[in-house]
Coordinates of C-alpha atoms and ligand atoms in Angstrom, one line a residue:
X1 CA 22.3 -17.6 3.7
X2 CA 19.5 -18.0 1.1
X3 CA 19.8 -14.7 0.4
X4 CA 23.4 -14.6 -0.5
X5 CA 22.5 -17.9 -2.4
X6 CA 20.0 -16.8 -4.5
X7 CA 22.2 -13.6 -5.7
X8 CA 25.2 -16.3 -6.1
X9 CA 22.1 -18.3 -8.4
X10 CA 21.9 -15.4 -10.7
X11 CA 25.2 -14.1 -10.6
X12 CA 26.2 -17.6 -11.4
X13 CA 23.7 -18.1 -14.3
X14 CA 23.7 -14.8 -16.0
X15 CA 28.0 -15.7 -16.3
X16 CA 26.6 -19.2 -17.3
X17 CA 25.0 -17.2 -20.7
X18 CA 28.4 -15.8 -21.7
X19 CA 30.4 -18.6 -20.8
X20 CA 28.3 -21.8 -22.4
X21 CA 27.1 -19.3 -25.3
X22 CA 27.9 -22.5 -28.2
X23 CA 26.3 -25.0 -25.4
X24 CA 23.2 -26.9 -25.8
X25 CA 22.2 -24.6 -22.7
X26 CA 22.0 -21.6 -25.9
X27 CA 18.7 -22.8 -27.1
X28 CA 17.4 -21.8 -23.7
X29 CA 19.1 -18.7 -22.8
X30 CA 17.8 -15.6 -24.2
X31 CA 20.4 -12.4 -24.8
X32 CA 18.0 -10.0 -23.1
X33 CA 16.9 -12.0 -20.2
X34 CA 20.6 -12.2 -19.7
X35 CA 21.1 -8.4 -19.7
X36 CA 18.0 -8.0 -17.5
X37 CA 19.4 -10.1 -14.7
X38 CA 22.5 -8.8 -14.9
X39 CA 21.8 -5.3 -14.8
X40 CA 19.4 -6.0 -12.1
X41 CA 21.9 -8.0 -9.7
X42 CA 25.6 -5.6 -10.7
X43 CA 24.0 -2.6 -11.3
X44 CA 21.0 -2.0 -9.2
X45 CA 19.6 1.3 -8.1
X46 CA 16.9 0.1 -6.0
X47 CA 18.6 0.9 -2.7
X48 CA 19.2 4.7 -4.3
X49 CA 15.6 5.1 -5.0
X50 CA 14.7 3.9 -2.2
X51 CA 16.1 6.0 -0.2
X52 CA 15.3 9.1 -2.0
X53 CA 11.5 7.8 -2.3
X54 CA 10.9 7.2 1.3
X55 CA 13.5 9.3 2.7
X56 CA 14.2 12.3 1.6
X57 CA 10.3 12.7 0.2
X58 CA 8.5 10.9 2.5
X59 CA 4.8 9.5 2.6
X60 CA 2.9 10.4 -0.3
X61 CA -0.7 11.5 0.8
X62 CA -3.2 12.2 -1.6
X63 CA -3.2 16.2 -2.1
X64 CA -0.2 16.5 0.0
X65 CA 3.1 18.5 -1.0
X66 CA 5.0 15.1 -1.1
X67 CA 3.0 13.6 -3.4
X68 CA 3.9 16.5 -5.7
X69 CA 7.0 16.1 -5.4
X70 CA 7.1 12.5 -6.0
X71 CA 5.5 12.8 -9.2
X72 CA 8.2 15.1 -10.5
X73 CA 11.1 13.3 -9.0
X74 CA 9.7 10.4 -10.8
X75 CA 9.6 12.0 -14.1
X76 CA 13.1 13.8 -14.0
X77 CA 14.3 10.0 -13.2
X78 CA 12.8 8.8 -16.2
X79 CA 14.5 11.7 -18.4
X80 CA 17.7 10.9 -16.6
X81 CA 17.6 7.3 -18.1
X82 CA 16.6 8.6 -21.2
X83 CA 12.3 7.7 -20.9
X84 CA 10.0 10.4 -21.4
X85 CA 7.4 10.6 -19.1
X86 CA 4.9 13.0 -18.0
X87 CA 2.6 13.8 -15.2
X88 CA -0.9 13.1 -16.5
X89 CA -3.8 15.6 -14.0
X90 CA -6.9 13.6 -13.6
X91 CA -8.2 15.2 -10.9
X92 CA -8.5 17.4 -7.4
X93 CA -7.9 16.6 -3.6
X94 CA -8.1 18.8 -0.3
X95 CA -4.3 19.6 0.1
X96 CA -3.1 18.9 3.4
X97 CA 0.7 19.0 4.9
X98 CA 1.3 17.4 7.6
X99 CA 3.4 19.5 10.3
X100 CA 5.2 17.8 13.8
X101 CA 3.0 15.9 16.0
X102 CA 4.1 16.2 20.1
X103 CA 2.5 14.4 22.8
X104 CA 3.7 14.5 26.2
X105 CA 1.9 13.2 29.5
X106 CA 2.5 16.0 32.0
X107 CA 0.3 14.2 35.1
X108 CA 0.7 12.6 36.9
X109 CA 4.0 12.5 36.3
X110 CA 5.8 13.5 32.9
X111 CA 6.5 11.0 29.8
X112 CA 7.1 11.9 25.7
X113 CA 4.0 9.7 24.2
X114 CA 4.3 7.8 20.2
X115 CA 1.7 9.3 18.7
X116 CA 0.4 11.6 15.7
X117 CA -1.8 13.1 14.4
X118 CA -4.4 11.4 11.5
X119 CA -4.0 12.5 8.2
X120 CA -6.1 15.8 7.4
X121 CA -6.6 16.1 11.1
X122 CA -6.8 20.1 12.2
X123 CA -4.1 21.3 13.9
X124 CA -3.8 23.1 17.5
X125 CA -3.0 26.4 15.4
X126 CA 0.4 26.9 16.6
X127 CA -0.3 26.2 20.4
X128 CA 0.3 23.2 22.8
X129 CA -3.1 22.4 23.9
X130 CA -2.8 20.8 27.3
X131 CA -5.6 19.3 29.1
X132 CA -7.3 16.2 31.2
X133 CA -7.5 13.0 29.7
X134 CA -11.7 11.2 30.1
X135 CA -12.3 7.8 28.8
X136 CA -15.5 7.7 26.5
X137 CA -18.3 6.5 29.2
X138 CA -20.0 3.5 29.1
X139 CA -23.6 5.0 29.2
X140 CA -27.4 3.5 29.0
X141 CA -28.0 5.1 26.1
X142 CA -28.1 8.0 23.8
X143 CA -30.0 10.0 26.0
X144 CA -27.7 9.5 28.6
X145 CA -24.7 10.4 26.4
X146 CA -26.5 13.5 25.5
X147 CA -26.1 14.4 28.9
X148 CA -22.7 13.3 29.1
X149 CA -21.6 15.4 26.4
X150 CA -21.2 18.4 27.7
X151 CA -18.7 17.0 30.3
X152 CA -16.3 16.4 27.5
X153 CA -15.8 20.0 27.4
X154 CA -11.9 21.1 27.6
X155 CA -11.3 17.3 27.6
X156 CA -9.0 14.9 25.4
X157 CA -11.5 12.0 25.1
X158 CA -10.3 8.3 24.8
X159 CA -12.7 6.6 22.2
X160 CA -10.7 3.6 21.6
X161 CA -10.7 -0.1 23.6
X162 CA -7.8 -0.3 25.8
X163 CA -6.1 -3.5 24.4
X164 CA -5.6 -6.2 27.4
X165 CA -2.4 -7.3 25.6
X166 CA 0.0 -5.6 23.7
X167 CA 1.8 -8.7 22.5
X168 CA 0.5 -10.4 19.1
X169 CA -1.2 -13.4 19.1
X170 CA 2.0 -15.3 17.6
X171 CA 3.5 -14.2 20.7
X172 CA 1.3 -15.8 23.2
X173 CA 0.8 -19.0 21.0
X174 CA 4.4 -19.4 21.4
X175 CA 5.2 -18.7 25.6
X176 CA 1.8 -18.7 27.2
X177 CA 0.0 -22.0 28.5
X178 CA -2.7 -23.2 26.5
X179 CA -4.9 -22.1 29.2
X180 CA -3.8 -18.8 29.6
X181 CA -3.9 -18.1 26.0
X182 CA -7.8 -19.0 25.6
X183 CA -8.5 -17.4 29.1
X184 CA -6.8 -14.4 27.0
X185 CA -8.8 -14.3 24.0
X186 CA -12.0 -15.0 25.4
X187 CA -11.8 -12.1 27.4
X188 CA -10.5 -10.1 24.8
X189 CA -13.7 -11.0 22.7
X190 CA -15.8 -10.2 25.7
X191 CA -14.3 -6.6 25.6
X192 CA -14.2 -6.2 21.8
X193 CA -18.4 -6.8 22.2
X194 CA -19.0 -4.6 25.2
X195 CA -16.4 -1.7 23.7
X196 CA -18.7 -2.1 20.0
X197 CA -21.9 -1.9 22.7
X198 CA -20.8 1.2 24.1
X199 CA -19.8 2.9 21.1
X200 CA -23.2 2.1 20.0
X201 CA -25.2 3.4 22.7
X202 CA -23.4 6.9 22.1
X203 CA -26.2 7.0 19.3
X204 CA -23.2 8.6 16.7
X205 CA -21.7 6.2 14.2
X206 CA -17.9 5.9 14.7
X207 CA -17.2 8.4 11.6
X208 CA -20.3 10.9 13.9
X209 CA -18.4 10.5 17.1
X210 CA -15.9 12.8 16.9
X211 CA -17.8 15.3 15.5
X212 CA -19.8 15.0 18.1
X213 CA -17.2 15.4 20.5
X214 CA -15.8 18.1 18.5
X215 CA -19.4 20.3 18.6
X216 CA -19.4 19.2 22.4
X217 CA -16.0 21.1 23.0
X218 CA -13.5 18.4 23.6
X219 CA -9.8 19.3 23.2
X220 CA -9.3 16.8 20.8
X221 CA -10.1 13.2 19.9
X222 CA -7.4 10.2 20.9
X223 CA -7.8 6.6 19.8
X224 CA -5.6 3.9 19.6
X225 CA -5.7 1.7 16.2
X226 CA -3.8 -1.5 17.0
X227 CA -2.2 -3.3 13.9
X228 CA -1.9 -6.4 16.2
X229 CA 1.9 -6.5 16.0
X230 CA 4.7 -5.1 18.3
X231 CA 5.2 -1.3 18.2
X232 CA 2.6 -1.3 15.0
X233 CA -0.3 1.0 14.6
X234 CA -2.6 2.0 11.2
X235 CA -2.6 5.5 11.0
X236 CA -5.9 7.0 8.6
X237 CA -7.6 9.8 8.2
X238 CA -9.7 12.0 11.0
X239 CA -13.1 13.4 10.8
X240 CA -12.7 15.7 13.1
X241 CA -12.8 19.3 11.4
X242 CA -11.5 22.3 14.2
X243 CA -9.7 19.9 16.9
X244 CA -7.1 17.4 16.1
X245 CA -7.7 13.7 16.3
X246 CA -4.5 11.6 17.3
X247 CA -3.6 8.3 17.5
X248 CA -1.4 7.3 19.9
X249 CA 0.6 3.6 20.5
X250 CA -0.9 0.6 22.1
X251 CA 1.7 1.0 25.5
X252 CA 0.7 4.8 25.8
X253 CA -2.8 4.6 25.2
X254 CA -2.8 1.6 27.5
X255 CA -1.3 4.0 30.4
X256 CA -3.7 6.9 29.8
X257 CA -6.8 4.7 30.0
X258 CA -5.5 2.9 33.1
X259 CA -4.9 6.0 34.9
X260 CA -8.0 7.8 34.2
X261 CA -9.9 4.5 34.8
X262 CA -8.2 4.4 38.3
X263 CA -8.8 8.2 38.9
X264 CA -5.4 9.2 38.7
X265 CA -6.7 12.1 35.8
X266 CA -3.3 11.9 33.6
X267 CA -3.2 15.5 31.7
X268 CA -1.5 15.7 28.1
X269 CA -0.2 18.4 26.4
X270 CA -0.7 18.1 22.3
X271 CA 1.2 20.3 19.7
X272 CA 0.2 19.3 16.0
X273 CA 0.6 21.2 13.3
X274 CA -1.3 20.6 9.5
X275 CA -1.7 23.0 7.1
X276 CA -4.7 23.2 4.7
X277 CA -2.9 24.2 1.3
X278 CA -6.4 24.7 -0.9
X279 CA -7.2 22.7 -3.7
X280 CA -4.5 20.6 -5.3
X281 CA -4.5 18.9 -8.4
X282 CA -3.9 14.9 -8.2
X283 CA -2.1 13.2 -11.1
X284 CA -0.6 10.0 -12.8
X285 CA 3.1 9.7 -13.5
X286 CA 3.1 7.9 -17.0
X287 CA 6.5 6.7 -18.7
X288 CA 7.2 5.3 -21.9
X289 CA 9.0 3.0 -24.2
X290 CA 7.9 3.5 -27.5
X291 CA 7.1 0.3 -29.6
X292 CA 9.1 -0.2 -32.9
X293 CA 6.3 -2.6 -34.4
X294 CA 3.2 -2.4 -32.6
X295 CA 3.3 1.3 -30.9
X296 CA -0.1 1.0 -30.8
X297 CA -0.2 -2.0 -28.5
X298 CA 0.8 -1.6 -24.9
X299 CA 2.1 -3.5 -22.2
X300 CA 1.6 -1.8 -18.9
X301 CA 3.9 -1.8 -15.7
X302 CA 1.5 -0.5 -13.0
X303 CA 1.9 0.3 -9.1
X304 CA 0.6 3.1 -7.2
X305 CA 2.2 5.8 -6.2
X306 CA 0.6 7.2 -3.4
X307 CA 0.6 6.1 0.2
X308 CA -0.8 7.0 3.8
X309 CA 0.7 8.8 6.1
X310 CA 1.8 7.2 9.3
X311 CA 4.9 5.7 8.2
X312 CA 6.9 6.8 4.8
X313 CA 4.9 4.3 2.6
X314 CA 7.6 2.2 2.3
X315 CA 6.2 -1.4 1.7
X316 CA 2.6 0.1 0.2
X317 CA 3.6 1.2 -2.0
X318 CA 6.9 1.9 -2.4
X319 CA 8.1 -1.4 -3.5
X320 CA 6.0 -2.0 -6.0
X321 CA 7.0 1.6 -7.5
X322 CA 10.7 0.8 -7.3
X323 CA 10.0 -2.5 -8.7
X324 CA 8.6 -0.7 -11.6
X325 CA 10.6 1.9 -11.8
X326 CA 13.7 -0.4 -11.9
X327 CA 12.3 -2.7 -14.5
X328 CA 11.7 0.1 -17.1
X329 CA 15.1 1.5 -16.2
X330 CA 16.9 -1.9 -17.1
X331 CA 14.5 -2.5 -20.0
X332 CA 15.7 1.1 -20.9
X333 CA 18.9 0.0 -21.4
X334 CA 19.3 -3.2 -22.6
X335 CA 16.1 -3.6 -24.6
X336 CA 15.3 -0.2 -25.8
X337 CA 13.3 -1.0 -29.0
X338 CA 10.7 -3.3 -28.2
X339 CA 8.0 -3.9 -30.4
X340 CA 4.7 -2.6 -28.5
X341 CA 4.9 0.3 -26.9
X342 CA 5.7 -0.1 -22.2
X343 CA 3.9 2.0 -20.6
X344 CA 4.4 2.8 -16.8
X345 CA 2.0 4.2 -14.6
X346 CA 2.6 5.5 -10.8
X347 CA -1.3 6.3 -10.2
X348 CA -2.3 8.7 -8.0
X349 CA -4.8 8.3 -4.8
X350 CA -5.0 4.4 -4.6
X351 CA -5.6 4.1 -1.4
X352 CA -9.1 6.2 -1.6
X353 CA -10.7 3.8 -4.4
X354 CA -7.9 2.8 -7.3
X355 CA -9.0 6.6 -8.6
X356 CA -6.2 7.1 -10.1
X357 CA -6.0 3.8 -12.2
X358 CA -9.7 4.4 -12.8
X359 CA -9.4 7.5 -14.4
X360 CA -6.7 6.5 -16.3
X361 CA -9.1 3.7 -17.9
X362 CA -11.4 6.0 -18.3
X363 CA -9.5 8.2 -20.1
X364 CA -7.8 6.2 -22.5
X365 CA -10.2 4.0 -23.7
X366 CA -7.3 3.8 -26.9
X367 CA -4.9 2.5 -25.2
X368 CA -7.2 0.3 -22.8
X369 CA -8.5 -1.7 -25.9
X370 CA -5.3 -2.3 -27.2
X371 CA -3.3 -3.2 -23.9
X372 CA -1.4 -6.8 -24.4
X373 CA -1.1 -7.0 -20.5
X374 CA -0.7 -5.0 -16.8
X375 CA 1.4 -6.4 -14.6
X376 CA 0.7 -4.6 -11.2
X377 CA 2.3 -5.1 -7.7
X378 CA 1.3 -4.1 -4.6
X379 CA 1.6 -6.2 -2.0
X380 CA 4.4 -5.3 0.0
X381 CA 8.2 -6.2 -0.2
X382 CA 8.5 -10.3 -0.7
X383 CA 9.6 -11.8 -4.0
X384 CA 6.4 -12.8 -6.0
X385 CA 4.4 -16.0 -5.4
X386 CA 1.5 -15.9 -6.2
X387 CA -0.3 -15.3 -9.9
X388 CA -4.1 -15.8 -11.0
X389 CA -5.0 -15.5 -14.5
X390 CA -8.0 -13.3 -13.3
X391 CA -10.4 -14.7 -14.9
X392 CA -8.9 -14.6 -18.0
X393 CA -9.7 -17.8 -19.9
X394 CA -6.1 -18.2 -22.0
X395 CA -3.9 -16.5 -20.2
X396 CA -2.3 -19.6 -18.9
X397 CA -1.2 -20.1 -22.4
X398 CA 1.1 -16.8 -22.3
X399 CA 1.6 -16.0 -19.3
X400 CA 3.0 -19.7 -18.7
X401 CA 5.2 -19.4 -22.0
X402 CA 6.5 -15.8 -20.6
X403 CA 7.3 -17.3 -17.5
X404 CA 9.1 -20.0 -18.8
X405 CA 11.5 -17.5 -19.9
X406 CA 12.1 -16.5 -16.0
X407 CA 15.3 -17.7 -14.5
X408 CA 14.4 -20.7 -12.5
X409 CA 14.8 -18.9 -9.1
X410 CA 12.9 -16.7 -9.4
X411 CA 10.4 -18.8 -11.9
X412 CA 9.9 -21.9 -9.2
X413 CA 8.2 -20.4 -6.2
X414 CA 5.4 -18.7 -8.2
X415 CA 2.4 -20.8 -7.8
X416 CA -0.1 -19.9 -10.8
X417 CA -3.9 -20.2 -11.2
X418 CA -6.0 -20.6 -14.0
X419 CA -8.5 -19.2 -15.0
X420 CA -8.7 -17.7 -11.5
X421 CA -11.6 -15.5 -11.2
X422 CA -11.3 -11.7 -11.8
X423 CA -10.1 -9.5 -9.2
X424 CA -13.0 -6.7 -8.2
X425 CA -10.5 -4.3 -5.7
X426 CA -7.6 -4.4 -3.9
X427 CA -5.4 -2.6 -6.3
X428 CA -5.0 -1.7 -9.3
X429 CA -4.8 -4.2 -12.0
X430 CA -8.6 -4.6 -11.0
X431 CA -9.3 -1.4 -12.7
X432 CA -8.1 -2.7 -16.6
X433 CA -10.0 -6.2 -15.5
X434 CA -12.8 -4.4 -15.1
X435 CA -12.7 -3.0 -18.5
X436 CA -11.4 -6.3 -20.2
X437 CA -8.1 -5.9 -20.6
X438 CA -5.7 -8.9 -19.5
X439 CA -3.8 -7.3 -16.2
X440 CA -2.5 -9.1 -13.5
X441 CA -1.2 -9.2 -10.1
X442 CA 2.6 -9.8 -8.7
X443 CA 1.3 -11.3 -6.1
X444 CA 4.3 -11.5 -2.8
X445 CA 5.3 -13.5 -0.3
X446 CA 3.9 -11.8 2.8
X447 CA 6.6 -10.7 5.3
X448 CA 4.1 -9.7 7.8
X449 CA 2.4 -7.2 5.5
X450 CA -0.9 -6.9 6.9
X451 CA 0.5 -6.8 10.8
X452 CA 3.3 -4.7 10.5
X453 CA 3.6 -2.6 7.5
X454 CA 0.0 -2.1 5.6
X455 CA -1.1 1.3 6.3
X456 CA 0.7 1.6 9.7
X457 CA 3.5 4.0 11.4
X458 CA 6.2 1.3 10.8
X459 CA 6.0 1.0 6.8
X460 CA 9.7 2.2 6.6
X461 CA 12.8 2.6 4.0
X462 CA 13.9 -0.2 6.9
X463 CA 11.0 -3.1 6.4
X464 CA 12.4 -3.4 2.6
X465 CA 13.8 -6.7 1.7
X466 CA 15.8 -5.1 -1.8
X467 CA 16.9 -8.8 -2.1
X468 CA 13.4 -9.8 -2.9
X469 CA 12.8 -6.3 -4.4
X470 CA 15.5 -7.2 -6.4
X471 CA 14.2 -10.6 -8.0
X472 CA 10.6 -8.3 -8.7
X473 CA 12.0 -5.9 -10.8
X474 CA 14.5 -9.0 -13.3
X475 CA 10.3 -10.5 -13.2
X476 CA 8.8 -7.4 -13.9
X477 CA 11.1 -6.4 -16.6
X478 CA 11.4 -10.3 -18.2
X479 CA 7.4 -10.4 -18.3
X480 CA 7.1 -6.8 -20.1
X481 CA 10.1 -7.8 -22.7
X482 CA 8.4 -10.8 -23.2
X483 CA 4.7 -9.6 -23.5
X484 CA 6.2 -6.9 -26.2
X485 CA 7.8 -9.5 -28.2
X486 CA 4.9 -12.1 -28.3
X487 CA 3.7 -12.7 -32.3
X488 CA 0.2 -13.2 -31.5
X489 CA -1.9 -10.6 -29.3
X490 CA -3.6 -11.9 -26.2
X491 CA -6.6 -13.4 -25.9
X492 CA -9.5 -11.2 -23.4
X493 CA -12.0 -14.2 -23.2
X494 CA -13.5 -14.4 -20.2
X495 CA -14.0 -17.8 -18.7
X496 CA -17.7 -18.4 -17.4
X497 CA -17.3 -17.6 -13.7
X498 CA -19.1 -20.1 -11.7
X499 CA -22.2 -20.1 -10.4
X500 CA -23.5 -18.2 -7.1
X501 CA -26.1 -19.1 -4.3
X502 CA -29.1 -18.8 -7.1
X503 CA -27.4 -20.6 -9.4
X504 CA -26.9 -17.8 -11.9
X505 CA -23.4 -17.6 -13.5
X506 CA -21.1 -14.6 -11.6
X507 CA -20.7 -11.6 -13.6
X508 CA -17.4 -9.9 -14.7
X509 CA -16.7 -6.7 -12.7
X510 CA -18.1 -3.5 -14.3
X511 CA -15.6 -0.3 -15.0
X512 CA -16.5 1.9 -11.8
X513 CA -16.1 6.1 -12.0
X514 CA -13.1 7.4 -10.4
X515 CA -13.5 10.0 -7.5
X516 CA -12.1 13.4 -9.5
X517 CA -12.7 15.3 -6.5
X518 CA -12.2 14.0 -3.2
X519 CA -12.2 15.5 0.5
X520 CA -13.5 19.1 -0.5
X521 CA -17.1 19.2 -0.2
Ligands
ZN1 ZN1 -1.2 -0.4 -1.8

């Protein structure tokens, strides 16, 4: 019912603007917000490119054949709407395809297991690799697990806790007893310690492990990564470097352990294909709207591009490229001369250390000096509530006056704060802070982000709420029309951060070097 509401809301208002154009209501309405909402709400092509984004491409690992391919669908949708854009190289990544993953329990009895491989993990070279399942032991020490090794020969080795629940915490708070649901977590705790003990005593580090295991003989490596949410696991990358690593779902896992544990030696057969495909080159999808006035000034509509692996990217950060991708369309189209130049960039390889937004800075130190603002989003599918002025001491001046011209809808549930304090990591935008230049966060509403989508095998076309999407893009696309048409330049003081444990005065982030080559030495 909201939904429908809020749609109704801007149907409703953007008719309003035709309708009461001699009202007193004029003074306030603006042609071109107008024509932003309602392309956004009649003519959307969100669902379209969502579709062909996370569908038909897929997941967009660095190095990987998808991501390829995403870069150059993005560009030949750009030329289709009449923006040029072009795919700017910055660097080189291990290419890796990711083939089929098949895991099946054959004893003690038979069962098809969720799972799949890590990204970059080796493959079983075109065979099904079937073997005994062994739980990692809990031994005294490294010596002892020296001499364990060699046990793990032939083996598929279990090097993740077995989870005593598979229901979420929000689950239990609402149906278990008080009781029962501290009895729960305590015990939990008191397993989380002793599984951290014995991974420790192993002597390897968990990144050493499974090399270890690897140079020991085992079949393969199997673990378990719980995103504390039903069905939802994070799926990264493997270490391992001739035998594949694979995660496999909380309810599976929890079987194998529990019959190994009780001797019942359960057997699994593994098929996984990946093919190393060399060096490939990484890049940054870069569109733009050339500036009538100020071409030389730039407002920047940022969201990564890439993604992991374990779902199709769909909510990180597929959103937050069709929210872009939609906002320069519409601005396309109804505002097509604005006077400093838009700029949008899909970077590349995000997810390893904002490298591709890094590089970008790095690169253009032109276009970074003279940037009027970057609005970045990446936070998964919700509508946007949430903006800091990153440290930024005036920016509540503009960026409240460019707000004001946001429909109220959308406009109301933003909660802003000024100065804020500037944003080191965790995407993007913290790349041009770091060098100065006034970007900012679309900060969502969180629809279970960290639980269910972030980085796990359920971040599907699916978990997208286009509704919210929607009301992103007519915000995305209202901020950069407004940011281009502002008289005055912004202001890049920097408030005075405030003071840490010694009493000195924080210090502004410092411009860090992209990695330009990543996973090949
Ligand atoms: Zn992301």
């Amino acid at each position: 019912m909201k939904k429908i509401y809020l749609l109704l809301t801007l149907c409703l208002s953007s008719q309003a603007g035709f309708v009461f154009a001699q009202s007193k209501d004029a003074v306030a309405k603006d042609p071109v917000v107008e024509n932003i909402v309602k392309e956004a709400t009649e003519n959307s092509q969100l669902e379209k490119l969502g579709h062909e984004l996370m569908d038909v491409i897929g997941p967009r690992l660095v190095g990987s054949p998808q991501m390829q391919q995403a870069h150059d669908w993005a560009v030949a949708k750009y030329k289709g709407w009449g923006i040029s854009a072009k795919n700017e190289k910055w660097g080189e990544w291990r290419g890796w395809e990711r083939g089929v993953s098949h895991i099946d329990m054959v004893a003690p009895r038979v069962k098809s297991l969720e799972g799949m491989q890590l990204a970059w993990s080796p493959g079983t070279n075109g065979k099904t690799v079937t073997a005994d399942v062994v739980i990692l032991p809990d031994v005294a020490d490294s010596v002892a697990f020296q001499k364990w090794l060699p046990t793990a020969k032939g083996k598929f080795v279990l090097i993740s806790m077995n989870q005593p629940t598979g229901r979420p915490d929000y689950n239990w708070q609402e149906f278990a007893t008080k009781e029962s649901f501290e009895k729960m977590k305590k015990d939990r705790d008191a397993q989380t310690d002793a599984w951290a003990n014995r991974l420790k005593k192993t002597g390897y580090t968990s990144r050493a492990l499974p090399l270890a295991l690897e140079k020991a003989g085992a079949a393969g490596v199997v673990m378990s990564y719980w995103s504390k949410g039903f069905g939802a696991n994070k799926i990264f990358g493997a270490y391992t470097k001739a035998i594949p690593t694979v995660d496999i779902s909380l309810e599976d896992y929890g079987l194998l352990y529990r019959l190994a544990e009780s001797g019942h030696t359960p057997k699994i057969s593994v098929r996984a294909d990946a093919k190393e495909t060399g060096i490939s080159q990484t890049f940054n999808t870069v569109g733009e709207i050339k500036g009538t006035e100020k071409p030389n000034e730039y407002v920047i509509l940022s969201a990564h591009f890439d993604s992991w692996d374990g779902g199709s990217g769909a909510t990180d950060n597929g959103t937050g490229t069709l929210v872009m991708m939609e906002a320069m369309r519409i601005l396309k189209k109804v505002y097509p001369n604005p006077k400093r130049t838009i700029l949008v960039g899909h970077w590349g390889s995000e997810e390893q250390g904002l490298n591709g937004s890094r590089a970008f800075v790095e690169d253009h130190p032109e276009i970074v000096q003279n940037i009027q603002a970057v609005f970045n989003q990446d936070n998964g599918t919700g509508r946007v509530v949430n903006l800091s002025g990153q440290g930024f001491l005036n920016a509540y001046e503009y960026l409240g006056r460019w707000l004001s011209k946001v429909p109220e809808p959308i406009r109301t549930p933003i909660q802003t704060s000024f100065p804020g304090a500037p944003g080191t990591g965790g995407s993007d935008f913290a790349s041009f802070v770091a060098a100065g230049a006034p970007a900012f966060s679309l900060s969502s509403l969180n629809w279970s982000y960290g639980t269910y989508t972030w980085h796990t095998n359920r971040d599907t076309y699916d978990k997208i709420v286009f509704d919210d999407v929607r009301s992103n893009a007519i915000l995305a696309a209202i901020l950069a029309y407004q940011a281009s048409e502002d008289p005055a330049k912004t202001s890049r003081d920097k408030s005075i951060l405030p003071l840490d444990a010694k009493g000195v005065p924080g210090a502004w982030p410092e411009p860090r070097k992209p990695t330009r080559r990543g996973g090949l030495d």
